Every structure is written in structure tokens, then in C-alpha cells.
CSV table of C-alpha atoms in Angstrom, one decimal:
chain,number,residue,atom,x,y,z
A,1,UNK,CA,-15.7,-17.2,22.0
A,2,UNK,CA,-16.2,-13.1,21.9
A,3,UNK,CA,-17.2,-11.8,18.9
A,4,UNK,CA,-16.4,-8.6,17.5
A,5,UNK,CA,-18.7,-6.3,15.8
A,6,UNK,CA,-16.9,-4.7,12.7
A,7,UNK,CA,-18.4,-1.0,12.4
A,8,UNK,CA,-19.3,1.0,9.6
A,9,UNK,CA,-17.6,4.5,9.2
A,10,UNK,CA,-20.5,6.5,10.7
A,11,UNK,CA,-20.5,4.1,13.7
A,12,UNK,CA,-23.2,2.0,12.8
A,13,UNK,CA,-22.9,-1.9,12.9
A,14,UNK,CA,-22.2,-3.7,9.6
A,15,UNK,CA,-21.4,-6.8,10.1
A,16,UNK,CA,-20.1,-9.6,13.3
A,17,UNK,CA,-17.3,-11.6,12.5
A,18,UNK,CA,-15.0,-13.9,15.7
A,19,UNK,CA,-12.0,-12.0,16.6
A,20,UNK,CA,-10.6,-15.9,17.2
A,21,UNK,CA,-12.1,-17.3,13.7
A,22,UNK,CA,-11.1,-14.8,10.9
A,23,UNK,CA,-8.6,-15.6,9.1
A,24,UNK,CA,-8.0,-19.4,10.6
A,25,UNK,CA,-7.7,-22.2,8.2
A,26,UNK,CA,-7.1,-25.3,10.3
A,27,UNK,CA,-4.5,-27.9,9.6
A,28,UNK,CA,-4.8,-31.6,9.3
A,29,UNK,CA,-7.8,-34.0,8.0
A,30,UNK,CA,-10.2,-31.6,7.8
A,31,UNK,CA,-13.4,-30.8,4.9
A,32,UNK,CA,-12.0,-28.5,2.1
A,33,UNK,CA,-15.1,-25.8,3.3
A,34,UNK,CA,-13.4,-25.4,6.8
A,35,UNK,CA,-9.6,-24.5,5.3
A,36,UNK,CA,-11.4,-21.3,4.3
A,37,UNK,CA,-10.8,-18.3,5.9
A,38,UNK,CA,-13.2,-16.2,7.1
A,39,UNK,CA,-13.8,-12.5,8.2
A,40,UNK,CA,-14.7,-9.2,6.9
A,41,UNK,CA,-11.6,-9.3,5.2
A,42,UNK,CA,-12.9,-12.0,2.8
A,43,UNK,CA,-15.0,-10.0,0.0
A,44,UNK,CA,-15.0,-9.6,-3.8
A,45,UNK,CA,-15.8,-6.3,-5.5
A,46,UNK,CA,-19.6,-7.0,-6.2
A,47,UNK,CA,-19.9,-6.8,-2.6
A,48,UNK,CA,-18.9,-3.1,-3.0
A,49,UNK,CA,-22.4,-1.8,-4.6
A,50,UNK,CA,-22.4,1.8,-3.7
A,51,UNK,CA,-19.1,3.8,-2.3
A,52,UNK,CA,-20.8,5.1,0.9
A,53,UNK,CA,-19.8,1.3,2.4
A,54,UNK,CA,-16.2,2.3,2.3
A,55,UNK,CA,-16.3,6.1,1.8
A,56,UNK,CA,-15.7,8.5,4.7
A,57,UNK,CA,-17.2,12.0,3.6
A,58,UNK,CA,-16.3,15.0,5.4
A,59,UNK,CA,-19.1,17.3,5.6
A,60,UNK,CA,-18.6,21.2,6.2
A,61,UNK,CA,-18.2,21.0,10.2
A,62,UNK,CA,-15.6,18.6,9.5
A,63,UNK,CA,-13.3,20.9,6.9
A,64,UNK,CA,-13.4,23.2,9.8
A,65,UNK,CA,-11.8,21.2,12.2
A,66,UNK,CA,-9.1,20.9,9.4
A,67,UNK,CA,-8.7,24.3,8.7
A,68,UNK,CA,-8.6,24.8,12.5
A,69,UNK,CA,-6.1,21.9,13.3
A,70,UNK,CA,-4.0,23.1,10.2
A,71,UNK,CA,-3.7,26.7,11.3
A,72,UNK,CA,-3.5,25.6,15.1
A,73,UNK,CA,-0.2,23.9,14.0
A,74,UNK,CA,1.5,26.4,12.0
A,75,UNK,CA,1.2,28.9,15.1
A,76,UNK,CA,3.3,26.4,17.1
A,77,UNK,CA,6.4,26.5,14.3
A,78,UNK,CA,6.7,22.7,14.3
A,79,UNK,CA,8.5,20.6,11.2
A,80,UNK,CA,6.2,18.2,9.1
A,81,UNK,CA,7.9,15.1,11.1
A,82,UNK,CA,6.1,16.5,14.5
A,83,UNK,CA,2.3,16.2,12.7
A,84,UNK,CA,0.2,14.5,15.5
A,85,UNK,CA,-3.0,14.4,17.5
A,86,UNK,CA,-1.6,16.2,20.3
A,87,UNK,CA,-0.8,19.2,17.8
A,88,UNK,CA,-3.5,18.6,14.9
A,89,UNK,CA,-6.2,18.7,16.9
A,90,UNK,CA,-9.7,17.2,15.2
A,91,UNK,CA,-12.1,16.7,18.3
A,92,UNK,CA,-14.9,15.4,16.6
A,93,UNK,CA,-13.5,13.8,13.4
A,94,UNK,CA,-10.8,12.2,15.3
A,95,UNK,CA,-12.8,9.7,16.7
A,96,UNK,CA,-14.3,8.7,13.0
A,97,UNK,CA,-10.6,9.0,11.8
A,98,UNK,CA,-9.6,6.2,14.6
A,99,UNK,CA,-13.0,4.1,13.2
A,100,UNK,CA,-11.6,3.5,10.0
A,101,UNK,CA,-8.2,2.5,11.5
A,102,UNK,CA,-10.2,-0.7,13.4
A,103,UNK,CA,-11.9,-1.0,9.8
A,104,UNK,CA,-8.2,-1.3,8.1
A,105,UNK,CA,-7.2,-3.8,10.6
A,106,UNK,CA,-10.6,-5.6,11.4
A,107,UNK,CA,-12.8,-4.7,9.3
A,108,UNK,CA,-12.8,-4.8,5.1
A,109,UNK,CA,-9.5,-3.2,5.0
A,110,UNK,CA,-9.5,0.0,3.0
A,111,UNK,CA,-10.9,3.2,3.4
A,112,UNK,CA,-11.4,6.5,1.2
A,113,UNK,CA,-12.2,10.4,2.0
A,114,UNK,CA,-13.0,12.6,0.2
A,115,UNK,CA,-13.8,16.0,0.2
A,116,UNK,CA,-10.8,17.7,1.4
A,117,UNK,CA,-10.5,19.3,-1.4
A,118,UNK,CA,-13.1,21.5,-0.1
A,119,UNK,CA,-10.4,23.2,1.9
A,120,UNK,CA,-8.9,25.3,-1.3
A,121,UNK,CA,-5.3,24.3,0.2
A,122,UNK,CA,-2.0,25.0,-1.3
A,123,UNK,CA,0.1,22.1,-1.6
A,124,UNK,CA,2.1,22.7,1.5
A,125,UNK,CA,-1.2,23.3,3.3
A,126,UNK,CA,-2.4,20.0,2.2
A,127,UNK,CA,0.2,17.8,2.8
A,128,UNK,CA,0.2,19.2,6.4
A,129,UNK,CA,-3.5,18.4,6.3
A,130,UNK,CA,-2.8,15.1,4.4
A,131,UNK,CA,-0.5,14.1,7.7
A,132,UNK,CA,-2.6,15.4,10.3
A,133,UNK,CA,-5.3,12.9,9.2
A,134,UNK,CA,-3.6,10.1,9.1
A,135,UNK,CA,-2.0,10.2,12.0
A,136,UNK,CA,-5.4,9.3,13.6
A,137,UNK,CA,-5.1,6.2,11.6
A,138,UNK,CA,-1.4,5.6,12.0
A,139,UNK,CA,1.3,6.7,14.4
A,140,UNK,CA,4.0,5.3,12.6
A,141,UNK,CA,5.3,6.9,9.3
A,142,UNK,CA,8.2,4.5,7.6
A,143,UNK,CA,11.1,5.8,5.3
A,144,UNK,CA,10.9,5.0,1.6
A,145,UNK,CA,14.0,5.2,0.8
A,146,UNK,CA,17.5,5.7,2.6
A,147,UNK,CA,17.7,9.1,2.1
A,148,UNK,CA,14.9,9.6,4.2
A,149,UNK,CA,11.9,10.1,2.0
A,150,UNK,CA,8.9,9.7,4.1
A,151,UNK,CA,6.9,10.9,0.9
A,152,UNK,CA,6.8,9.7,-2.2
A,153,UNK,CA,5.9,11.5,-5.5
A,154,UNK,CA,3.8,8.5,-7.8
A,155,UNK,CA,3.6,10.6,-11.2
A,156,UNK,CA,5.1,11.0,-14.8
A,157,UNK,CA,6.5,14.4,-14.2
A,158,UNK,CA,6.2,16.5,-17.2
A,159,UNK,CA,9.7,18.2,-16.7
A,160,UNK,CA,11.5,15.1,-16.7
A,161,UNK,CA,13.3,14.1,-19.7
A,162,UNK,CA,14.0,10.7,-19.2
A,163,UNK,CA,12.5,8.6,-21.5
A,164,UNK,CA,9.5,6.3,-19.7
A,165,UNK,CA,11.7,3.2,-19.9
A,166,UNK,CA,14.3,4.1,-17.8
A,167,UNK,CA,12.4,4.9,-15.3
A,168,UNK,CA,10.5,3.1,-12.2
A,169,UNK,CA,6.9,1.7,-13.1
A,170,UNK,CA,6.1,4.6,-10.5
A,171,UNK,CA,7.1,7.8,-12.3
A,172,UNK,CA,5.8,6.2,-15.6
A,173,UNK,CA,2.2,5.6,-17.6
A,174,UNK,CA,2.0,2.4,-17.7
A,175,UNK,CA,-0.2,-0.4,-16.1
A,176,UNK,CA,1.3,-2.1,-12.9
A,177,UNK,CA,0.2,-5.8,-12.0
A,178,UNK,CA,-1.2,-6.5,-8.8
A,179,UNK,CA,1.2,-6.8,-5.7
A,180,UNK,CA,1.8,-5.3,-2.3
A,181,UNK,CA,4.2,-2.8,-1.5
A,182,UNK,CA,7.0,-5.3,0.3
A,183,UNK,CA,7.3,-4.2,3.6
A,184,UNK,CA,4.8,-2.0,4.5
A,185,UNK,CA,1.7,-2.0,6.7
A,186,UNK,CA,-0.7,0.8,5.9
A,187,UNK,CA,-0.2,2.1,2.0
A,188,UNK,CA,-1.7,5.7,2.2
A,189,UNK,CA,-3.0,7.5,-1.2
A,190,UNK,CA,-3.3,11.4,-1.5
A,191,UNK,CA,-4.7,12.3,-4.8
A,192,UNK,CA,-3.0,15.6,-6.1
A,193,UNK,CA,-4.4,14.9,-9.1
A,194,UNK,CA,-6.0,12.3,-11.8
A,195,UNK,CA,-5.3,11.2,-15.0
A,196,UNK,CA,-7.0,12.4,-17.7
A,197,UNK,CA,-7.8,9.1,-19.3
A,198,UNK,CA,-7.7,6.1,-17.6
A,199,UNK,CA,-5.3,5.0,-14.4
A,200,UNK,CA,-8.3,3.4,-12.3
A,201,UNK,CA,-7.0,2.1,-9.3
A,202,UNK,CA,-8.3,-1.5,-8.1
A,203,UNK,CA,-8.0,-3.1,-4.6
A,204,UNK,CA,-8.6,-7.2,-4.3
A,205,UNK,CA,-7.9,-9.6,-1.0
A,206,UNK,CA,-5.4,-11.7,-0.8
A,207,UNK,CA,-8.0,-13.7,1.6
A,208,UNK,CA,-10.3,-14.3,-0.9
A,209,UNK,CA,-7.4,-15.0,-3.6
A,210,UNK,CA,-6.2,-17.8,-1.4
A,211,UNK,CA,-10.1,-19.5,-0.5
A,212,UNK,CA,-10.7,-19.8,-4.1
A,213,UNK,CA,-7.3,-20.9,-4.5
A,214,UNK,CA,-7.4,-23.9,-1.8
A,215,UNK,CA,-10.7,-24.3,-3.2
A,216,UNK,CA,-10.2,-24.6,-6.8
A,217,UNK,CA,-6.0,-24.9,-7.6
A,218,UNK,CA,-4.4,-25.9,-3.9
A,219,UNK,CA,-1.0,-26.9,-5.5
A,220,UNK,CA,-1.0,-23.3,-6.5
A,221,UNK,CA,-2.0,-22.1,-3.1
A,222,UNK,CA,0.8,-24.6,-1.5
A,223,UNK,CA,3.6,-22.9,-3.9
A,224,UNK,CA,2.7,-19.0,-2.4
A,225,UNK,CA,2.8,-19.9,1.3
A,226,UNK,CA,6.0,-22.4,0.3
A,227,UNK,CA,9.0,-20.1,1.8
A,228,UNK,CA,11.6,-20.5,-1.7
A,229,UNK,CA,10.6,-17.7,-3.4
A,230,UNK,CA,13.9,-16.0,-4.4
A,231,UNK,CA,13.5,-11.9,-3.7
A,232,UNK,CA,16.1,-9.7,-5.6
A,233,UNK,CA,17.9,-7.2,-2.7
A,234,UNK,CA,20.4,-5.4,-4.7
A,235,UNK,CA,21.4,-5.6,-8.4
A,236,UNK,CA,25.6,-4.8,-7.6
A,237,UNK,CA,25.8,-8.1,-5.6
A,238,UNK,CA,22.9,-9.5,-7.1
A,239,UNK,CA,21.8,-10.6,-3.7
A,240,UNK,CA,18.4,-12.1,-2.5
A,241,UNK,CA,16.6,-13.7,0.3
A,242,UNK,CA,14.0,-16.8,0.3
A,243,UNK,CA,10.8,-16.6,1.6
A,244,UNK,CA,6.6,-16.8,0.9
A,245,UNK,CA,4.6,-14.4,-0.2
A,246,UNK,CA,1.6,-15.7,1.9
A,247,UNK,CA,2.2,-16.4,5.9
A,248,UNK,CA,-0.9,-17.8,7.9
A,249,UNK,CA,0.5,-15.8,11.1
A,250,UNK,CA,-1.9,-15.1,14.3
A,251,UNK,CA,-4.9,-16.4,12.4
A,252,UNK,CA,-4.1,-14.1,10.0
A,253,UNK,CA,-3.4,-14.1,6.5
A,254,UNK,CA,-0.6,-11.7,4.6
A,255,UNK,CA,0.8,-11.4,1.3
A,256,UNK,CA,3.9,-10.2,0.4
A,257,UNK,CA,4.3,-10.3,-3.4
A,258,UNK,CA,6.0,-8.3,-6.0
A,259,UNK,CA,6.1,-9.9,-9.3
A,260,UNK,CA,8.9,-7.8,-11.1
A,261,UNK,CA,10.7,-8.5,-7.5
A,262,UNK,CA,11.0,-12.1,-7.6
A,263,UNK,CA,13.7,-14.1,-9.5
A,264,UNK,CA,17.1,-12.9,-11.0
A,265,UNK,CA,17.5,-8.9,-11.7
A,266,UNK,CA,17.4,-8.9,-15.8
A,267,UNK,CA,20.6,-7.3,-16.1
A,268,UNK,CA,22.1,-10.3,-14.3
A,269,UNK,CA,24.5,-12.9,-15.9
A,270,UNK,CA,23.2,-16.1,-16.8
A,271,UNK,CA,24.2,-18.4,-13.2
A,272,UNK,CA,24.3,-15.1,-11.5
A,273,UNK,CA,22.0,-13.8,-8.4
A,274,UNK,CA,18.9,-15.3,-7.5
A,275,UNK,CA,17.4,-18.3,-9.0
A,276,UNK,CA,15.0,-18.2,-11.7
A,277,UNK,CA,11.5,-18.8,-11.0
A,278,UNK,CA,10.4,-22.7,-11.5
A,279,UNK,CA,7.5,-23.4,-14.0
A,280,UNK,CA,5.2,-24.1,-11.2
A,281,UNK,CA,6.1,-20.4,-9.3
A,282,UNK,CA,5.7,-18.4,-12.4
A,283,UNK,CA,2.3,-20.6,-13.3
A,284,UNK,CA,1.5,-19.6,-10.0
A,285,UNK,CA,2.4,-15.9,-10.1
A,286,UNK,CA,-0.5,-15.8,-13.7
A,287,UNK,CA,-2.9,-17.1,-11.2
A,288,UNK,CA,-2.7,-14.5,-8.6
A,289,UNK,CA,-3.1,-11.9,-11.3
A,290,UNK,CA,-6.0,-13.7,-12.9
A,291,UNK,CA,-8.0,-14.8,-9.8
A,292,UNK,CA,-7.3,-11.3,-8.2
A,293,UNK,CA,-8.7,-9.5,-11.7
A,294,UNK,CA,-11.7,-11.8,-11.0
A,295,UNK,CA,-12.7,-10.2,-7.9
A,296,UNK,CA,-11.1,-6.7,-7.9
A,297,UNK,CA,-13.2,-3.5,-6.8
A,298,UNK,CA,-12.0,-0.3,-9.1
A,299,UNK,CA,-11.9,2.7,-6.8
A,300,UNK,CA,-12.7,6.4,-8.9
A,301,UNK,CA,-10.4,9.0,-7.1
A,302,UNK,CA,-10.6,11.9,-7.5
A,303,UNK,CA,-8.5,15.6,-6.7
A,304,UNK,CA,-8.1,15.2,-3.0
A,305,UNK,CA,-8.9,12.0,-2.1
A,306,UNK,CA,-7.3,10.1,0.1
A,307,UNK,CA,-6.9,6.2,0.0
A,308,UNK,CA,-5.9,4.2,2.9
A,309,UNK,CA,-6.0,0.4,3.0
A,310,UNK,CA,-4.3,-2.8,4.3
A,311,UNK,CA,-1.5,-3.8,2.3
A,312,UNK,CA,-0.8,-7.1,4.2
A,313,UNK,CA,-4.6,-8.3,3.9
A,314,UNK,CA,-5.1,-6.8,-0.1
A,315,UNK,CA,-3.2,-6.5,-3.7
A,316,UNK,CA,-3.8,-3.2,-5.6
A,317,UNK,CA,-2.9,-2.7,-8.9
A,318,UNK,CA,-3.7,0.2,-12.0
A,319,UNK,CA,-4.2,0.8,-15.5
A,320,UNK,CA,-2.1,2.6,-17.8
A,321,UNK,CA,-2.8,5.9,-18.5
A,322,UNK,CA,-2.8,9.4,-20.1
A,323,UNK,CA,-2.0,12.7,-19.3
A,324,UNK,CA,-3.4,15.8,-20.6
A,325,UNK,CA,-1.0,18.4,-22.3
A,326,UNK,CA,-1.2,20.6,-19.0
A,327,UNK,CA,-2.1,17.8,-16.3
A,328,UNK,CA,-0.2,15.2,-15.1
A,329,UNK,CA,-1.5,12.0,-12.5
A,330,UNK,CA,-0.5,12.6,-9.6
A,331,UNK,CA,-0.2,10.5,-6.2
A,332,UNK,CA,1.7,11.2,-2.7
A,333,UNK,CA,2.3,8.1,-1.0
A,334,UNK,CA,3.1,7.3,3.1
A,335,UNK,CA,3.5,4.2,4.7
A,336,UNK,CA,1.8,3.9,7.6
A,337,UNK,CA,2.3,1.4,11.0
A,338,UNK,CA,-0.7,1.9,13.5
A,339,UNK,CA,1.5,0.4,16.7
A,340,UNK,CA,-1.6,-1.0,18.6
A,341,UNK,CA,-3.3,-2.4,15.8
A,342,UNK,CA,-1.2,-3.4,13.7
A,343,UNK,CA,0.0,-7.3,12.2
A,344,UNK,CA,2.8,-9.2,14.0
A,345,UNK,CA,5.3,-9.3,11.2
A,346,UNK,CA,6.5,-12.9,10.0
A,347,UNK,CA,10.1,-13.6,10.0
A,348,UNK,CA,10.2,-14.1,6.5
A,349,UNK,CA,8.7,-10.9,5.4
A,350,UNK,CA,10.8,-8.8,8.2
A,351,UNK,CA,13.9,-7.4,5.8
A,352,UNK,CA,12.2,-5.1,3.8
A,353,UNK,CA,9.6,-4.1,6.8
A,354,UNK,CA,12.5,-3.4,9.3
A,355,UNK,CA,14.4,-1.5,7.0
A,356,UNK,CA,11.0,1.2,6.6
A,357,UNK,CA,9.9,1.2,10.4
A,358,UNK,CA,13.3,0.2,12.2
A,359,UNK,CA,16.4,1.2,10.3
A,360,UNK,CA,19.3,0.3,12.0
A,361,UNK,CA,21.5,3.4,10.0
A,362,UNK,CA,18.7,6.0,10.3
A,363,UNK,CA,19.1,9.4,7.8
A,364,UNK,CA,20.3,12.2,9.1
A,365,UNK,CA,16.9,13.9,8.8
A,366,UNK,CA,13.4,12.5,7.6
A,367,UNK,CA,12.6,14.5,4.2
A,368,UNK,CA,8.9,15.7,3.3
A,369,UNK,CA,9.2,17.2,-0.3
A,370,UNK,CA,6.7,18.9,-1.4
A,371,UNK,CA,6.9,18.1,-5.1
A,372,UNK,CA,9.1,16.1,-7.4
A,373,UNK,CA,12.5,16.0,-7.6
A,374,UNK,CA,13.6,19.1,-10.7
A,375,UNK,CA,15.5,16.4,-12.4
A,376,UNK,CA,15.0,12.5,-12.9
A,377,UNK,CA,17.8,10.7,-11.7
A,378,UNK,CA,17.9,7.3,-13.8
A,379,UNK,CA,18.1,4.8,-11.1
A,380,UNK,CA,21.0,1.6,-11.2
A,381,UNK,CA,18.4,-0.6,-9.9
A,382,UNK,CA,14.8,-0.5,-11.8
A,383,UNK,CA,13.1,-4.1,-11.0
A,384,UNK,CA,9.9,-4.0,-8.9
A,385,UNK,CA,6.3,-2.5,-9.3
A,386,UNK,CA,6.8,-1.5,-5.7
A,387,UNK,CA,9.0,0.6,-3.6
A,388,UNK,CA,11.5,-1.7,-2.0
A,389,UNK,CA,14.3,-0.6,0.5
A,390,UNK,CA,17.6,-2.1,-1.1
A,391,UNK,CA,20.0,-3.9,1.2
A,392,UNK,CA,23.0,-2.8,-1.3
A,393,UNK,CA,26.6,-1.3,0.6
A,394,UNK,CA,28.1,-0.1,-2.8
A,395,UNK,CA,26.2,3.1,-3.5
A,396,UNK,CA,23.6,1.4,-5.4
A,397,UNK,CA,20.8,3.9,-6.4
A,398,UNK,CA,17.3,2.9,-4.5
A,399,UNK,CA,15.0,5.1,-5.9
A,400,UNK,CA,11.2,4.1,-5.1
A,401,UNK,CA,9.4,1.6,-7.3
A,402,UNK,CA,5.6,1.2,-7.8
């Protein structure tokens, strides 16, 4: 059996884990202790003492090799979509970059950076910046939406005037419950700017959410990785699709799970769309958010930041929050697909994942905006916490959810 050593950011050893045992939990008469998984993957947030175990700083050589990559690239007159390696060139910090990809994928799965902000960039400047770096983490950039939105804008934009509950859980202030964003592999985080009270972010895994699960409440961890879990598609045709929101897949474990996702859309008729949720599904649903509270780690970020982490192997969740009369929160989002690395999708978590990374009716262009949209257009179809590409054929509005 080879083992592989998980590394820490700096390229020193953490810890060894079996390429071939993490994440197995073997079927049949077996001990409840060996249907745990296993892996660095399996932590709670007390095993996060101090941030330097998961914090990639960028020292002064390092915001060089940005500001060189950054103006490197704007010589050659390239569009945002073209961002890569072979034209954001970071000889040093590359190879650090490409360390916490293996640490998303085989390692603890997350990673933060910080200082950037070091750089004094303007926001164009920035998200060119924001791209170049994680394209040593990821190749693959998904579409958010089917206009072609390969960024998203995650604030409460003080020139809307939508009121807050019309409006996606995304471009509001209040708290969002744990879940993964359906679909995606890598959930990047740029922070443009925090809150002024509150709005912690918190990661948990969804491998130690199902050990103490099988451990303590297996009927609950039977109902997640049972494949009837209705998921709404569109609200117009009131369409959905069954499936788990755990798969045990390649001796891995992945979660798919959107709370406000699951069920019939609440502007349904009664008998109409998907099926409501049975006692034991939603019982099961108040676990996940309970048992993921219970060993959550609360990241501080902080004006340019970045965030990257697994969003097959953890949950994330926030707080509510407040802005200030002049500030607002605000987060730019990518999904991200490292093409060697990354998870063998399952079947039954393919729709909403193919529909990012492989569209079969493509945009006519991939869109990078730079800011907000001027004006908040109130979108037909508001269920979710996350952003969800709707299957819907009638001009439906998909806006992003969070």
C-alpha cells in the first residue's frame, strides 16, 4: 500500500495518510470503528489552532511576481478568459500555488492568502490578479449562470432598490445555512471587502459529518447517501431530479446538499412539482446543520483575501450581517475544476455540474464583470442558498443563488 505524504503550504510534511484508505468505509459485517472514513480530510475546527496551518502568506518577493505577471499580461492585450500560467507568469510562487491545489484535493481541503492587498490594485487590476492565481490551482473556470457569468458579485449592493426579500440569499444580509454550491468543484472567495459587523464565514467536512453520523444516528446517515432526494430544476415546469446528497465514489466521499433546493419550489401548487420532503429527510437535513455547527472552523477574511476550498469534501455556511453607511460586504466568486486532480463526478450529482463545466448550448461569450449589475433584476426563480444552473426552456430568470 503507498502512502502519500500530505504537505503543508511551505512544503514541509504535515501529516501521512493512504492514498487507497481515505475516504473508504467498507461494506458488509464489519465493526462500526472501520465504516469510518479516514484522511486528512476528516477534521473538526479545534484542530485548526492557529491560521498559519491553512494560511498561505505572500511575502514581498512574492507581490512582485504579481505585479510582474499582472503587467506582463496586459502588454500582450489578452481578454480576462485567456488568464493562465503560460501568460501570468509566477516562477517561484507557482509552485506553492500548485501545493495548495494537492492540499484542496488531498490534503485538509481549503486554503486562504492573504496579503494581496499589498499590491494597491484597482479592481480591474485585481481581478486579473485574482485569476492569475488561481489558475495555478485550477485550469477550469465553470459558467454561473447562462448568460455566461464566470464571476459572480456575493454582496447587498447599496444601489439596489429591491427590497432584501426579493432577492437571492446571495445579494442579501442574511445568514445562509450550511450547504455546497450544487455542481461545482473548487468554490473560490476573493474578498473585495468585509462586513462591518459580523458575516463570519465557517467551513466544516462533510467526512467528519458522516463518521459521527454512522457513529451516533446511522438511519440519518442511510437517508443522505439514499438517492430520493427530490431537487427543484426550474420553477415554470416545476421540474426536479432524484438523487443523494452524499456518494461514497472512488473511496471518496461528496456531498451535494442545498437545503432551500430540495423539495417543492414554495410558489408551487399543492400536488404540483417535486415531492415534499418526508419526516425522516427533513429530520435529517436539522442534523447536518447541527452536527456540522458542532465541528465548524470560522475563517476571519479580510480585504483581499482569497478563499479556496473543496466543495465536494466540505459545507460552508455565514452569519448575517451589517453594513456600514458607506461599506458594503463584498465577495467575487469562481468556480474552479483542477482537470488532473480533480473528483470523478457521480451520476447523480452530474446535471447541475455538467451544466457549469460542459454546457451543451455554450454563451456566446464568457462575461467577467467587474462590479455589480447597475440595477437588480428581481429573479422568477429565488429558491436555493446556492448558485444553481436552472434546466428551465421558457425564459425562466436564473440569477445566482448563495
Amino acid at each position: 500500500m503507498s502512502a502519500l505524504s500530505a504537505v503543508s503550504l511551505d512544503g514541509r510534511s504535515l501529516a501521512s495518510a493512504s492514498r487507497h484508505d481515505a475516504g473508504k468505509v467498507p461494506h458488509g459485517s464489519r465493526t462500526r470503528s472501520q465504516r469510518s472514513l479516514t484522511g486528512p480530510l476528516v477534521w473538526r475546527g479545534d484542530d485548526f489552532q492557529r491560521p498559519c496551518t491553512y494560511t498561505l502568506q505572500l511575502e514581498e518577493r512574492d507581490l512582485q511576481e504579481v505585479q510582474q505577471a499582472l503587467e506582463n499580461f496586459k502588454k500582450l492585450g489578452l481578454v480576462k478568459d485567456e488568464v493562465g500560467p503560460s501568460n501570468f507568469a509566477l516562477p517561484t510562487l507557482g509552485a506553492r500555488l500548485e501545493t495548495c491545489a494537492r492540499t484542496l484535493h488531498i490534503g485538509h481541503g481549503f486554503v486562504v492568502i492573504k496579503g494581496l492587498d499589498g499590491c494597491k490594485f484597482d479592481v480591474e487590476d485585481s481581478v486579473v490578479a485574482y485569476l492569475g492565481i488561481a489558475s495555478y490551482i485550477a485550469d477550469q473556470r465553470g459558467q454561473q449562470n447562462k448568460d455566461g457569468d464566470v464571476l459572480t458579485h456575493i454582496t447587498s449592493y447599496k444601489q439596489w432598490t429591491v427590497p432584501m426579500d426579493l432577492r437571492h440569499g446571495i445579494h442579501s444580509q442574511m445568514a445562509l445555512p450550511f450547504h455546497n454550491d450544487m455542481g461545482c468543484d473548487i468554490l473560490a472567495l476573493q474578498t473585495r471587502h468585509g462586513a462591518h459587523k459580523e458575516g463570519g464565514t465557517y467551513l466544516s467536512s462533510a467526512w467528519t459529518l458522516l463518521n459521527d453520523l454512522l457513529r451516533d444516528e446511522p438511519h440519518v446517515a442511510k437517508a443522505l447517501l439514499t438517492p430520493d432526494w427530490p431537487v427543484q430544476v426550474s420553477r415554470s415546469k416545476a421540474s426536479h431530479y432524484l438523487a443523494p446528497l452524499l456518494v461514497l465514489q472512488d473511496d471518496k466521499l461528496m456531498a451535494s446538499m442545498d437545503p432551500n433546493r430540495l423539495g417543492p419550489h414554495h410558489t408551487c401548487a399543492p400536488g404540483r412539482g417535486p415531492p415534499v420532503l418526508t419526516a425522516n429527510q427533513r429530520y435529517a437535513l436539522e442534523r447536518v446543520s447541527v452536527v456540522a455547527r458542532k465541528n465548524e472552523l470560522r475563517l476571519s477574511l479580510e480585504s483581499g483575501d482569497l478563499l479556496f476550498f473543496n466543495n465536494w469534501g466540505l459545507l460552508h455556511r455565514r452569519d448575517a450581517y451589517q453594513d456600514s453607511a458607506i461599506t458594503s460586504r463584498h465577495l467575487v466568486r469562481l468556480w474552479l475544476r483542477n482537470s488532473s486532480l480533480g473528483w470523478t463526478v457521480p451520476e447523480g450529482m452530474l446535471l447541475p455540474w455538467q451544466e457549469a463545466y460542459q454546457p451543451k448550448n455554450g454563451p456566446a461569450a464568457r462575461l467577467y464583470a467587474l462590479h455589480p449589475p447597475a440595477e437588480y433584476k428581481v429573479p422568477k426563480y429565488s429558491a436555493g442558498s446556492a448558485a444553481f444552473l436552472i434546466e428551465d426552456s421558457d425564459g425562466s430568470d436564473d440569477e445566482n443563488q448563495h
